Coordinates of C-alpha atoms in Angstrom, one line a residue:
M1 CA 22.1 -42.1 -14.0
M2 CA 19.8 -41.9 -11.0
I3 CA 16.1 -41.2 -11.4
R4 CA 16.4 -37.9 -9.6
H5 CA 19.2 -36.8 -12.0
W6 CA 17.3 -37.7 -15.1
L7 CA 14.2 -36.0 -13.7
K8 CA 16.1 -32.8 -13.0
H9 CA 17.6 -32.9 -16.5
A10 CA 14.2 -33.4 -18.1
V11 CA 12.5 -30.7 -16.2
V12 CA 15.1 -28.2 -17.3
A13 CA 14.8 -29.3 -20.9
L14 CA 11.0 -29.0 -20.8
C15 CA 10.9 -25.7 -18.9
G16 CA 9.0 -24.0 -21.7
G17 CA 6.0 -26.3 -21.4
D18 CA 2.9 -26.2 -19.3
S19 CA 3.8 -28.9 -16.9
P20 CA 7.5 -30.0 -17.2
K21 CA 7.8 -31.9 -14.0
R22 CA 4.6 -33.9 -14.5
D23 CA 5.5 -34.6 -18.1
A24 CA 8.9 -36.0 -17.0
E25 CA 7.3 -38.1 -14.3
I26 CA 4.8 -39.6 -16.7
L27 CA 7.7 -40.6 -19.1
L28 CA 9.6 -42.1 -16.2
G29 CA 6.6 -44.1 -15.0
F30 CA 5.9 -45.3 -18.6
V31 CA 9.5 -46.5 -19.2
T32 CA 10.2 -48.0 -15.7
G33 CA 6.7 -49.3 -15.1
K34 CA 6.7 -47.8 -11.6
S35 CA 4.2 -45.6 -9.9
R36 CA 4.8 -41.9 -9.1
S37 CA 5.0 -42.7 -5.4
W38 CA 7.7 -45.3 -6.1
L39 CA 9.7 -42.9 -8.3
V40 CA 9.6 -40.3 -5.5
A41 CA 10.6 -42.9 -2.7
F42 CA 13.4 -44.5 -4.7
D43 CA 14.7 -41.6 -6.7
D44 CA 18.2 -42.8 -6.1
H45 CA 17.5 -45.9 -8.3
E46 CA 19.9 -46.2 -11.2
L47 CA 18.3 -46.3 -14.6
D48 CA 19.9 -48.8 -17.0
A49 CA 21.2 -48.0 -20.5
T50 CA 18.1 -49.3 -22.2
Q51 CA 15.8 -47.2 -20.0
L52 CA 17.9 -44.1 -20.5
A53 CA 17.9 -44.5 -24.3
E54 CA 14.1 -44.9 -24.3
L55 CA 13.7 -41.9 -22.0
D56 CA 15.9 -39.7 -24.1
A57 CA 14.1 -40.6 -27.3
L58 CA 10.7 -39.8 -25.7
L59 CA 12.0 -36.6 -24.3
A60 CA 13.3 -35.5 -27.8
R61 CA 9.8 -36.2 -29.2
R62 CA 8.2 -34.2 -26.4
L63 CA 10.5 -31.3 -27.1
K64 CA 9.2 -31.2 -30.6
G65 CA 5.7 -30.8 -29.3
E66 CA 4.4 -34.3 -29.5
P67 CA 1.7 -34.8 -26.9
I68 CA 2.5 -36.8 -23.8
A69 CA -0.6 -38.9 -24.4
H70 CA 0.6 -39.9 -27.8
L71 CA 4.1 -40.8 -26.4
V72 CA 2.7 -43.2 -23.8
G73 CA -0.5 -44.1 -25.7
E74 CA -2.8 -43.4 -22.8
R75 CA -4.7 -40.5 -21.1
E76 CA -6.9 -40.7 -18.0
F77 CA -10.4 -39.3 -18.3
W78 CA -13.0 -39.6 -15.5
S79 CA -10.5 -41.9 -13.7
L80 CA -10.6 -44.2 -16.7
P81 CA -7.2 -45.1 -18.4
L82 CA -8.0 -44.7 -22.1
R83 CA -5.9 -45.7 -25.0
V84 CA -5.3 -42.8 -27.4
N85 CA -3.8 -42.4 -30.8
D86 CA -3.4 -39.8 -33.6
A87 CA -6.8 -40.7 -35.1
T88 CA -8.7 -38.9 -32.3
L89 CA -8.7 -35.9 -30.0
I90 CA -6.9 -36.4 -26.7
P91 CA -9.5 -36.2 -24.0
R92 CA -9.3 -32.9 -22.0
P93 CA -10.2 -32.5 -18.3
D94 CA -12.7 -29.7 -19.1
T95 CA -14.8 -32.3 -21.1
E96 CA -15.6 -33.9 -17.7
V97 CA -17.9 -30.9 -17.2
L98 CA -20.0 -32.3 -20.1
V99 CA -20.1 -35.7 -18.4
E100 CA -21.1 -34.1 -15.0
Q101 CA -24.0 -32.2 -16.6
A102 CA -25.2 -35.2 -18.6
L103 CA -25.3 -37.3 -15.4
L104 CA -27.5 -34.7 -13.7
R105 CA -30.1 -35.0 -16.5
I106 CA -30.2 -38.8 -17.2
P107 CA -33.5 -40.1 -15.9
A108 CA -33.3 -42.2 -12.8
T109 CA -34.7 -45.2 -14.7
P110 CA -32.7 -47.2 -17.3
S111 CA -32.2 -44.9 -20.3
S112 CA -30.7 -44.7 -23.8
L113 CA -27.8 -42.3 -24.4
L114 CA -26.0 -41.1 -27.5
D115 CA -22.5 -39.7 -27.9
L116 CA -21.8 -38.1 -31.3
G117 CA -18.2 -37.9 -32.5
T118 CA -17.1 -40.3 -29.7
G119 CA -13.4 -40.4 -30.6
T120 CA -11.6 -42.5 -27.9
G121 CA -15.0 -43.2 -26.4
A122 CA -14.2 -41.1 -23.4
I123 CA -17.6 -39.5 -22.8
A124 CA -19.6 -42.6 -23.7
L125 CA -17.5 -44.8 -21.4
A126 CA -17.6 -42.3 -18.5
L127 CA -21.4 -42.2 -18.7
A128 CA -21.7 -46.0 -19.1
S129 CA -19.4 -46.6 -16.1
E130 CA -21.5 -44.3 -13.9
R131 CA -24.8 -45.6 -15.1
P132 CA -24.5 -49.4 -15.8
D133 CA -28.3 -49.6 -16.1
C134 CA -28.2 -47.4 -19.2
Q135 CA -27.3 -48.3 -22.8
V136 CA -24.8 -45.9 -24.4
L137 CA -24.2 -45.6 -28.2
G138 CA -21.1 -43.9 -29.4
C139 CA -20.7 -42.9 -33.0
D140 CA -17.8 -41.6 -35.1
R141 CA -17.2 -41.2 -38.8
I142 CA -13.5 -42.4 -38.5
P143 CA -13.1 -46.2 -38.5
A144 CA -9.9 -46.0 -36.5
A145 CA -11.8 -44.0 -33.8
V146 CA -14.6 -46.5 -33.6
A147 CA -12.0 -49.3 -33.3
L148 CA -10.2 -47.5 -30.5
A149 CA -13.4 -46.8 -28.6
E150 CA -14.3 -50.5 -28.8
E151 CA -10.8 -51.4 -27.6
N152 CA -11.2 -49.1 -24.6
A153 CA -14.6 -50.5 -23.7
Q154 CA -13.2 -54.1 -23.8
R155 CA -10.1 -53.1 -21.7
L156 CA -12.3 -51.4 -19.1
H157 CA -14.9 -54.2 -19.1
I158 CA -17.7 -51.8 -19.8
S159 CA -20.4 -53.8 -21.5
N160 CA -23.2 -51.3 -21.7
A161 CA -21.5 -49.1 -24.3
R162 CA -21.3 -49.9 -27.9
F163 CA -19.8 -48.1 -30.9
Q164 CA -20.6 -47.8 -34.6
L165 CA -19.5 -45.9 -37.7
S166 CA -21.7 -43.0 -38.5
H167 CA -21.2 -39.4 -39.6
W168 CA -23.3 -37.7 -37.0
F169 CA -26.9 -39.2 -37.2
N170 CA -26.6 -40.5 -40.8
D171 CA -26.2 -44.2 -40.2
I172 CA -27.8 -44.7 -36.8
P173 CA -30.8 -47.0 -36.8
A174 CA -34.1 -45.1 -36.1
Q175 CA -34.6 -44.8 -32.4
R176 CA -35.0 -42.2 -29.6
F177 CA -32.5 -41.2 -26.9
D178 CA -33.1 -39.7 -23.5
V179 CA -29.8 -37.7 -23.6
I180 CA -27.6 -36.8 -26.5
V181 CA -24.1 -35.5 -25.9
S182 CA -21.3 -34.3 -28.2
N183 CA -17.9 -32.6 -28.2
P184 CA -17.9 -31.8 -32.0
P185 CA -15.3 -29.8 -34.0
Y186 CA -15.8 -26.2 -33.1
I187 CA -12.6 -24.3 -33.9
D188 CA -12.5 -21.8 -36.8
A189 CA -10.0 -22.9 -39.5
A190 CA -8.3 -19.5 -39.2
D191 CA -7.7 -19.8 -35.4
E192 CA -3.9 -19.3 -34.7
H193 CA -4.0 -21.8 -31.8
L194 CA -4.2 -24.6 -34.3
Q195 CA -0.5 -24.0 -34.9
Q196 CA 0.4 -24.2 -31.3
G197 CA 0.9 -26.9 -28.6
D198 CA -0.5 -30.4 -28.7
V199 CA -3.3 -29.7 -31.2
R200 CA -0.7 -29.6 -34.0
F201 CA -0.6 -33.4 -33.6
E202 CA -4.3 -34.0 -33.5
P203 CA -6.6 -34.6 -36.5
L204 CA -8.0 -31.3 -37.9
S205 CA -11.2 -33.2 -38.7
A206 CA -11.9 -33.4 -35.0
L207 CA -11.1 -29.8 -34.4
V208 CA -12.1 -27.5 -37.2
A209 CA -15.6 -26.7 -38.4
D210 CA -17.0 -24.2 -41.0
E211 CA -19.0 -21.1 -40.2
A212 CA -16.4 -19.9 -37.7
G213 CA -16.6 -23.2 -35.9
L214 CA -20.4 -23.4 -35.6
A215 CA -21.3 -25.6 -38.6
D216 CA -21.3 -29.0 -36.8
L217 CA -22.9 -27.5 -33.6
R218 CA -25.7 -26.1 -35.8
L219 CA -26.2 -29.4 -37.6
I220 CA -26.5 -31.4 -34.4
I221 CA -28.9 -28.9 -32.8
H222 CA -31.1 -28.9 -35.9
R223 CA -31.2 -32.7 -36.2
A224 CA -31.2 -33.9 -32.6
P225 CA -35.0 -33.4 -32.0
Q226 CA -35.7 -36.2 -34.4
W227 CA -33.7 -38.5 -32.1
L228 CA -34.7 -37.3 -28.7
Q229 CA -37.4 -38.7 -26.5
P230 CA -39.9 -36.0 -25.5
G231 CA -38.3 -34.0 -22.7
G232 CA -34.8 -35.3 -23.7
W233 CA -31.7 -33.3 -23.3
L234 CA -29.0 -32.2 -25.8
L235 CA -25.6 -31.2 -24.3
L236 CA -22.8 -29.8 -26.4
E237 CA -19.2 -28.8 -25.7
H238 CA -18.1 -25.7 -27.6
G239 CA -15.5 -22.9 -27.6
W240 CA -15.3 -20.5 -24.7
Q241 CA -16.6 -17.6 -26.9
Q242 CA -19.4 -19.5 -28.6
D243 CA -21.9 -19.9 -25.8
E244 CA -24.1 -17.0 -26.8
A245 CA -24.3 -18.2 -30.4
V246 CA -25.0 -21.8 -29.4
R247 CA -27.7 -20.7 -27.0
A248 CA -29.3 -18.6 -29.7
I249 CA -29.3 -21.5 -32.2
M250 CA -30.8 -23.8 -29.6
T251 CA -33.5 -21.3 -28.8
Q252 CA -34.3 -20.8 -32.5
H253 CA -34.8 -24.5 -32.9
G254 CA -37.3 -24.7 -30.0
Y255 CA -35.2 -26.0 -27.2
Q256 CA -36.3 -25.0 -23.7
H257 CA -34.4 -24.4 -20.4
V258 CA -31.3 -23.5 -22.5
S259 CA -28.2 -22.6 -20.4
S260 CA -24.5 -22.6 -20.5
I261 CA -22.1 -24.1 -17.9
N262 CA -18.6 -23.0 -17.2
D263 CA -15.5 -25.3 -17.3
Y264 CA -13.0 -25.6 -14.5
G265 CA -11.3 -22.4 -15.7
G266 CA -14.4 -20.4 -15.4
N267 CA -15.1 -20.2 -19.2
P268 CA -18.5 -21.1 -20.7
R269 CA -17.9 -24.6 -22.2
V270 CA -21.1 -26.6 -22.3
T271 CA -24.5 -25.5 -23.5
L272 CA -27.6 -27.6 -23.0
G273 CA -31.3 -27.6 -23.8
Q274 CA -34.4 -29.8 -23.4
F275 CA -36.7 -30.6 -26.3
F276 CA -40.4 -31.5 -25.9

């Protein structure tokens, strides 16, 4: 079967998804080892029996809802190819807004940064890649997540990011950071979206929080001042309907210059504040 014929077949099969053609192209690139441009230029290339069997197996898994990132073991974030697995959240494009806002607030001089609940290490590694003069610490309470973040750092040759096991601040050695960032669990356990799409295959521990999704956000806001340098910034990703609540919690705890930033879809996604 030619590439173009398998692609057409796969797009029809995946037509109920968000991006059927892109999903099919990613699977083709993964199995053939070819770039997207090569696949377009040589779409009359014949796939061999082994490739077809692997493609059909991957397509069947995708049709059951398994995320593309899990099928190929990788997701790009901030132009960094990151290994992913089912122990962590799959990095989302909207989380790049958190990285953008953090970069705007890191001092011009060498600084110390903390990423809480680092998962794949996506946020920490993005910041470290942009600011090689800074030291970035990423923490997670899941050993498999810490191991994955360390693997990503090694693969990407990013030496100014390190990772350790810690449930939020609990096991971090006493120190102060110029900027603290986090994309913590913020979904209400009763949210119907947990039974839909890719999130069905992601760990609930990385998605769900008590108090209608606000428990971990509240904890981080409460404890961060003990770990921030005077004038340091805390930046948090949250649900698109939680901005007002997060701003209120930050203000109650004495943060200044509190504001919320929209994601690429125009929804409030990141709230930040400065503590003196």
